[in-house]
Amino acid sequence: MFHDDIRYLLTMDKLWKTRKPPVPLDLSQLHNAGEGSSNGVYALKDQRPWSIQECVHVFRESVGSLSQDYKSSGYLTWDKDDKPAMDFVTATANIRPVFSR
C-alpha cells in the first residue's frame, strides 16, 4: 500500500518542486534492517518507541482486524478504546515519517 501510493505520488513532478519527495518503503528490506529504536529502558511498555518492523506488523494486524469488523457489520467505528482502531492510527502515524528520510 505505502510503496505503490508513494511511487504514484512521485510521478507528480509539481508536488516536489518546493519540498523533499517521499521515499517508498520497501517491505522486503525491513527484515534486514535490524530492530531499530527499541534499545532504551522504559518504565512502561507503552512508552517504548516502536521499530519500523513493529509498526508494519501492527499495521498489518490492525488492517486485518478492521477488515473483519467491516465485513461483519458493513461499517467501521473509530473509538479511542478500540484497540485495532488505535493500533491502525498509531502504526500509520509512525510509518509516515519514514518516507521523508
mmCIF file of C-alpha atoms in Angstrom:
data_model
loop_
_atom_site.group_PDB
_atom_site.id
_atom_site.type_symbol
_atom_site.label_atom_id
_atom_site.label_comp_id
_atom_site.label_asym_id
_atom_site.label_seq_id
_atom_site.Cartn_x
_atom_site.Cartn_y
_atom_site.Cartn_z
ATOM 1 C CA MET A 1 0.000 0.000 0.000
ATOM 2 C CA PHE A 2 2.574 2.585 1.035
ATOM 3 C CA HIS A 3 5.018 1.664 -1.699
ATOM 4 C CA ASP A 4 2.571 1.887 -4.623
ATOM 5 C CA ASP A 5 0.907 5.093 -3.402
ATOM 6 C CA ILE A 6 4.241 6.811 -2.852
ATOM 7 C CA ARG A 7 5.502 5.720 -6.285
ATOM 8 C CA TYR A 8 2.335 7.214 -7.825
ATOM 9 C CA LEU A 9 2.823 10.497 -5.937
ATOM 10 C CA LEU A 10 6.408 10.689 -7.160
ATOM 11 C CA THR A 11 5.114 10.913 -10.742
ATOM 12 C CA MET A 12 3.537 14.286 -9.895
ATOM 13 C CA ASP A 13 6.587 16.483 -10.514
ATOM 14 C CA LYS A 14 4.934 19.752 -9.460
ATOM 15 C CA LEU A 15 4.397 18.462 -5.910
ATOM 16 C CA TRP A 16 8.135 18.170 -5.309
ATOM 17 C CA LYS A 17 9.429 21.476 -6.670
ATOM 18 C CA THR A 18 9.486 23.150 -3.254
ATOM 19 C CA ARG A 19 9.631 20.186 -0.888
ATOM 20 C CA LYS A 20 11.512 16.965 -0.446
ATOM 21 C CA PRO A 21 9.860 13.977 -2.172
ATOM 22 C CA PRO A 22 8.921 10.922 -0.088
ATOM 23 C CA VAL A 23 10.886 7.692 -0.293
ATOM 24 C CA PRO A 24 8.884 4.495 -0.979
ATOM 25 C CA LEU A 25 9.033 1.944 1.829
ATOM 26 C CA ASP A 26 10.322 -1.406 0.597
ATOM 27 C CA LEU A 27 8.949 -4.025 2.998
ATOM 28 C CA SER A 28 11.296 -6.690 1.651
ATOM 29 C CA GLN A 29 14.262 -4.727 3.015
ATOM 30 C CA LEU A 30 12.815 -4.379 6.517
ATOM 31 C CA HIS A 31 13.779 -7.900 7.554
ATOM 32 C CA ASN A 32 17.440 -6.982 7.097
ATOM 33 C CA ALA A 33 17.202 -3.611 8.823
ATOM 34 C CA GLY A 34 17.595 -4.762 12.434
ATOM 35 C CA GLU A 35 15.359 -3.985 15.347
ATOM 36 C CA GLY A 36 15.523 -0.214 15.204
ATOM 37 C CA SER A 37 14.920 2.157 18.072
ATOM 38 C CA SER A 38 13.895 -0.095 20.933
ATOM 39 C CA ASN A 39 17.220 -0.074 22.819
ATOM 40 C CA GLY A 40 16.337 2.231 25.721
ATOM 41 C CA VAL A 41 14.956 1.403 29.140
ATOM 42 C CA TYR A 42 11.336 2.488 29.573
ATOM 43 C CA ALA A 43 9.136 2.376 32.649
ATOM 44 C CA LEU A 44 6.079 1.227 30.712
ATOM 45 C CA LYS A 45 5.827 -0.977 27.644
ATOM 46 C CA ASP A 46 3.514 1.589 26.009
ATOM 47 C CA GLN A 47 6.205 4.278 26.288
ATOM 48 C CA ARG A 48 8.776 2.353 24.253
ATOM 49 C CA PRO A 49 9.286 3.599 20.670
ATOM 50 C CA TRP A 50 8.373 1.044 18.010
ATOM 51 C CA SER A 51 10.808 0.000 15.331
ATOM 52 C CA ILE A 52 9.619 0.276 11.726
ATOM 53 C CA GLN A 53 9.231 -3.516 11.673
ATOM 54 C CA GLU A 54 6.900 -3.349 14.683
ATOM 55 C CA CYS A 55 4.895 -0.556 13.047
ATOM 56 C CA VAL A 56 4.434 -2.592 9.866
ATOM 57 C CA HIS A 57 3.473 -5.688 11.875
ATOM 58 C CA VAL A 58 0.898 -3.775 13.959
ATOM 59 C CA PHE A 59 -0.407 -2.051 10.820
ATOM 60 C CA ARG A 60 -0.995 -5.365 9.070
ATOM 61 C CA GLU A 61 -2.694 -6.901 12.115
ATOM 62 C CA SER A 62 -4.949 -3.883 12.633
ATOM 63 C CA VAL A 63 -5.968 -3.767 8.942
ATOM 64 C CA GLY A 64 -6.861 -7.463 9.139
ATOM 65 C CA SER A 65 -8.931 -6.934 12.270
ATOM 66 C CA LEU A 66 -10.639 -3.818 10.899
ATOM 67 C CA SER A 67 -11.415 -5.669 7.652
ATOM 68 C CA GLN A 68 -13.127 -8.422 9.615
ATOM 69 C CA ASP A 69 -15.109 -5.843 11.600
ATOM 70 C CA TYR A 70 -16.204 -4.178 8.363
ATOM 71 C CA LYS A 71 -17.213 -7.489 6.771
ATOM 72 C CA SER A 72 -19.342 -8.426 9.763
ATOM 73 C CA SER A 73 -21.080 -5.072 10.274
ATOM 74 C CA GLY A 74 -20.794 -3.201 6.966
ATOM 75 C CA TYR A 75 -19.227 -0.151 8.628
ATOM 76 C CA LEU A 76 -16.353 0.878 10.888
ATOM 77 C CA THR A 77 -16.481 2.904 14.062
ATOM 78 C CA TRP A 78 -13.446 4.730 15.417
ATOM 79 C CA ASP A 79 -13.224 4.742 19.168
ATOM 80 C CA LYS A 80 -10.286 5.588 21.409
ATOM 81 C CA ASP A 81 -10.962 2.399 23.374
ATOM 82 C CA ASP A 82 -10.955 0.156 20.282
ATOM 83 C CA LYS A 83 -7.505 -1.490 20.132
ATOM 84 C CA PRO A 84 -7.472 -2.254 16.363
ATOM 85 C CA ALA A 85 -8.514 1.323 15.549
ATOM 86 C CA MET A 86 -5.871 2.860 17.803
ATOM 87 C CA ASP A 87 -3.213 0.424 16.592
ATOM 88 C CA PHE A 88 -4.012 1.427 12.990
ATOM 89 C CA VAL A 89 -3.736 5.143 13.795
ATOM 90 C CA THR A 90 -0.528 4.699 15.804
ATOM 91 C CA ALA A 91 1.172 2.462 13.248
ATOM 92 C CA THR A 92 0.342 4.708 10.290
ATOM 93 C CA ALA A 93 1.421 7.817 12.189
ATOM 94 C CA ASN A 94 4.739 6.163 12.996
ATOM 95 C CA ILE A 95 5.291 4.816 9.475
ATOM 96 C CA ARG A 96 4.571 8.143 7.761
ATOM 97 C CA PRO A 97 7.824 9.937 8.766
ATOM 98 C CA VAL A 98 9.880 7.108 7.242
ATOM 99 C CA PHE A 99 9.009 8.410 3.776
ATOM 100 C CA SER A 100 10.775 11.714 4.338
ATOM 101 C CA ARG A 101 14.178 10.203 5.157
#
